[in-house]
Amino acid sequence: MPAHKSSTTFKLSTGASIPAVGLGTWQSSQSEVYDAVLAALESGYRHIDTAYAYLNEEAVGKAIKDSGIPREQIFVTTKLAAVQQLDPTSALNDSLKRLDLDYVDLYLMHWPVALNPNNKSHPLIPILPNGDRDVLHDFDFIDSYKVLQELADQGKTKAIGVSNFSIKNLTRLLEHPSTTIKPVVNQVELHPYLPQNELLEFTKKHEILLEAYSPLGSTNSPLLTDETIVKIAKNHNVSPATILISWAVWRGTVVLPKSVTPSRIESNFLVVDLTSEEGKQLDNIHKEKGIKRLINPKWSKIDVFTEV
Ligand code: A2P
């Protein structure tokens, strides 16, 4: 079959459906994101991913409203920022107000780390005099996850999940006696240079979906000129981005390509059916190129990506 609009949905462990391809909005400014979300919804996307920390929730919500598409047909995710960890209830209430929505479909803990909200040096990333991020080292993400569970019970979010969680942190969360609602997803950086094979195997076993952020390799991506990806793209007469998006769906992961360019937004909603041979070639790229994490914020002394 030639390139076609994605119609794949996955099931969350709550039973709800989530469209496999969603619009990513990290680094999309308020002024850009309004048109981007409208273009995406016009192209057929029904899944929009935002976060408090992207500082664009108001424009995302306005575009959703202005699209005229019934609310229940759109899957909306937002996230609890590190600086909001001590008060998830106010954080979600404020996000809902900015989005002008009664509920979100998914609320994610953005990082397993808290930043000091009383340090006013920066609204999102407070810094200590020595330049390090003001991380609350005594913070335990278990405590804010407890509140996320309450928010799910109240219906303010239909589901809860996490982001940037390692196997070690997920294991701790799943095994903790206070965890009564399993995270439905873990959103992480995911592409052929960082295929996250162990994490994928672990999350599949626990019925947690992996969601791919920066699936194209973010800004100035080396993936878009990778010879294996370019060759497979030529075979299908599509862009390298379409191959990266198709590969993510082929592996059973949600994929969140970001763009503010209408033509790219439209083409990023197209997928091709990869052969198993092509899938394997993409799976194997990292063996030759090495593992490359492209997004790696410095959380003071904490390495959130450390595995067991
Ligand atoms: P722009 O938003 O200006 O269109 P990721 O999703 O991995 O974070 O990648 C986002 C980056 O990739 C942005 O710089 C975005 O640019 C660019 N991008 C998005 N879609 C495509 C595409 N189809 N081809 C090339 N670059 C793209």
PDB file of N, CA and C in Angstrom, residues 1 15 20-22 36 85 103 113 119 132 138-139 162 165 170 174 191 194 202 244 255 265 273-274 283 290:
ATOM      1  N   MET A   1       0.852  -1.194   0.000  1.00  0.00           N
ATOM      2  CA  MET A   1       0.000   0.000   0.000  1.00  0.00           C
ATOM      3  C   MET A   1       0.894   1.254   0.000  1.00  0.00           C
ATOM      4  N   GLY A  15      -8.334   0.744  28.925  1.00  0.00           N
ATOM      5  CA  GLY A  15      -9.327   0.361  27.920  1.00  0.00           C
ATOM      6  C   GLY A  15      -9.558   1.446  26.880  1.00  0.00           C
ATOM      7  N   ALA A  20      -2.089   6.427  17.410  1.00  0.00           N
ATOM      8  CA  ALA A  20      -0.651   6.134  17.411  1.00  0.00           C
ATOM      9  C   ALA A  20       0.187   7.362  17.063  1.00  0.00           C
ATOM     10  N   VAL A  21      -0.310   8.201  16.153  1.00  0.00           N
ATOM     11  CA  VAL A  21       0.455   9.396  15.756  1.00  0.00           C
ATOM     12  C   VAL A  21      -0.200  10.636  16.374  1.00  0.00           C
ATOM     13  N   GLY A  22       0.589  11.391  17.105  1.00  0.00           N
ATOM     14  CA  GLY A  22       0.091  12.633  17.706  1.00  0.00           C
ATOM     15  C   GLY A  22       1.027  13.773  17.355  1.00  0.00           C
ATOM     16  N   ALA A  36      -0.362  25.352  14.076  1.00  0.00           N
ATOM     17  CA  ALA A  36       0.129  23.966  13.962  1.00  0.00           C
ATOM     18  C   ALA A  36      -0.963  22.982  14.384  1.00  0.00           C
ATOM     19  N   GLN A  85       5.888  19.700  41.037  1.00  0.00           N
ATOM     20  CA  GLN A  85       5.739  18.364  41.652  1.00  0.00           C
ATOM     21  C   GLN A  85       5.102  18.380  43.039  1.00  0.00           C
ATOM     22  N   TYR A 103     -11.347  18.345  31.166  1.00  0.00           N
ATOM     23  CA  TYR A 103     -10.486  17.201  31.520  1.00  0.00           C
ATOM     24  C   TYR A 103      -9.424  17.047  30.437  1.00  0.00           C
ATOM     25  N   VAL A 113      11.745  13.981  38.915  1.00  0.00           N
ATOM     26  CA  VAL A 113      12.587  14.922  39.647  1.00  0.00           C
ATOM     27  C   VAL A 113      11.731  16.138  39.992  1.00  0.00           C
ATOM     28  N   ASN A 119      12.194  28.933  44.722  1.00  0.00           N
ATOM     29  CA  ASN A 119      13.318  29.651  44.126  1.00  0.00           C
ATOM     30  C   ASN A 119      12.803  30.353  42.869  1.00  0.00           C
ATOM     31  N   ASP A 132      23.789  25.338  39.050  1.00  0.00           N
ATOM     32  CA  ASP A 132      23.070  24.057  38.976  1.00  0.00           C
ATOM     33  C   ASP A 132      21.568  24.280  39.088  1.00  0.00           C
ATOM     34  N   ASP A 138      15.461  15.622  48.370  1.00  0.00           N
ATOM     35  CA  ASP A 138      14.688  14.731  49.254  1.00  0.00           C
ATOM     36  C   ASP A 138      13.340  14.339  48.656  1.00  0.00           C
ATOM     37  N   PHE A 139      13.015  14.889  47.531  1.00  0.00           N
ATOM     38  CA  PHE A 139      11.713  14.621  46.912  1.00  0.00           C
ATOM     39  C   PHE A 139      11.623  13.169  46.450  1.00  0.00           C
ATOM     40  N   VAL A 162       3.711   8.526  33.049  1.00  0.00           N
ATOM     41  CA  VAL A 162       4.987   9.145  33.405  1.00  0.00           C
ATOM     42  C   VAL A 162       5.776   9.443  32.133  1.00  0.00           C
ATOM     43  N   PHE A 165      11.024   8.057  32.520  1.00  0.00           N
ATOM     44  CA  PHE A 165      11.250   7.084  33.592  1.00  0.00           C
ATOM     45  C   PHE A 165      12.121   5.934  33.081  1.00  0.00           C
ATOM     46  N   LEU A 170      10.592   2.952  37.067  1.00  0.00           N
ATOM     47  CA  LEU A 170       9.281   2.332  36.811  1.00  0.00           C
ATOM     48  C   LEU A 170       9.049   1.162  37.758  1.00  0.00           C
ATOM     49  N   LEU A 174       5.933   0.764  40.200  1.00  0.00           N
ATOM     50  CA  LEU A 174       4.981  -0.345  40.065  1.00  0.00           C
ATOM     51  C   LEU A 174       4.915  -1.181  41.334  1.00  0.00           C
ATOM     52  N   HIS A 191      14.051   6.838  18.968  1.00  0.00           N
ATOM     53  CA  HIS A 191      14.284   6.866  17.508  1.00  0.00           C
ATOM     54  C   HIS A 191      15.356   5.813  17.231  1.00  0.00           C
ATOM     55  N   LEU A 194      18.313   5.707  19.402  1.00  0.00           N
ATOM     56  CA  LEU A 194      18.026   5.448  20.824  1.00  0.00           C
ATOM     57  C   LEU A 194      16.764   4.566  20.884  1.00  0.00           C
ATOM     58  N   PHE A 202      10.346  -4.181  28.695  1.00  0.00           N
ATOM     59  CA  PHE A 202       9.835  -4.071  30.067  1.00  0.00           C
ATOM     60  C   PHE A 202       8.419  -3.487  30.080  1.00  0.00           C
ATOM     61  N   LEU A 244      10.663   7.256   9.765  1.00  0.00           N
ATOM     62  CA  LEU A 244      10.863   7.234  11.225  1.00  0.00           C
ATOM     63  C   LEU A 244       9.525   7.076  11.946  1.00  0.00           C
ATOM     64  N   VAL A 255       3.838   7.830  18.611  1.00  0.00           N
ATOM     65  CA  VAL A 255       4.908   8.676  18.085  1.00  0.00           C
ATOM     66  C   VAL A 255       4.408  10.117  17.971  1.00  0.00           C
ATOM     67  N   ILE A 265       3.534  18.959   8.836  1.00  0.00           N
ATOM     68  CA  ILE A 265       2.503  18.422   9.733  1.00  0.00           C
ATOM     69  C   ILE A 265       1.641  17.442   8.950  1.00  0.00           C
ATOM     70  N   ASP A 273       3.677   0.983   5.021  1.00  0.00           N
ATOM     71  CA  ASP A 273       3.820  -0.341   5.626  1.00  0.00           C
ATOM     72  C   ASP A 273       5.238  -0.827   5.356  1.00  0.00           C
ATOM     73  N   LEU A 274       6.026  -0.911   6.412  1.00  0.00           N
ATOM     74  CA  LEU A 274       7.404  -1.378   6.265  1.00  0.00           C
ATOM     75  C   LEU A 274       7.409  -2.900   6.145  1.00  0.00           C
ATOM     76  N   ASP A 283      15.860  -1.283  13.008  1.00  0.00           N
ATOM     77  CA  ASP A 283      16.170  -1.748  14.370  1.00  0.00           C
ATOM     78  C   ASP A 283      17.684  -1.822  14.605  1.00  0.00           C
ATOM     79  N   GLY A 290      25.947   3.453  16.992  1.00  0.00           N
ATOM     80  CA  GLY A 290      26.044   3.692  18.432  1.00  0.00           C
ATOM     81  C   GLY A 290      24.770   4.333  18.960  1.00  0.00           C
TER      82      GLY A 290
END
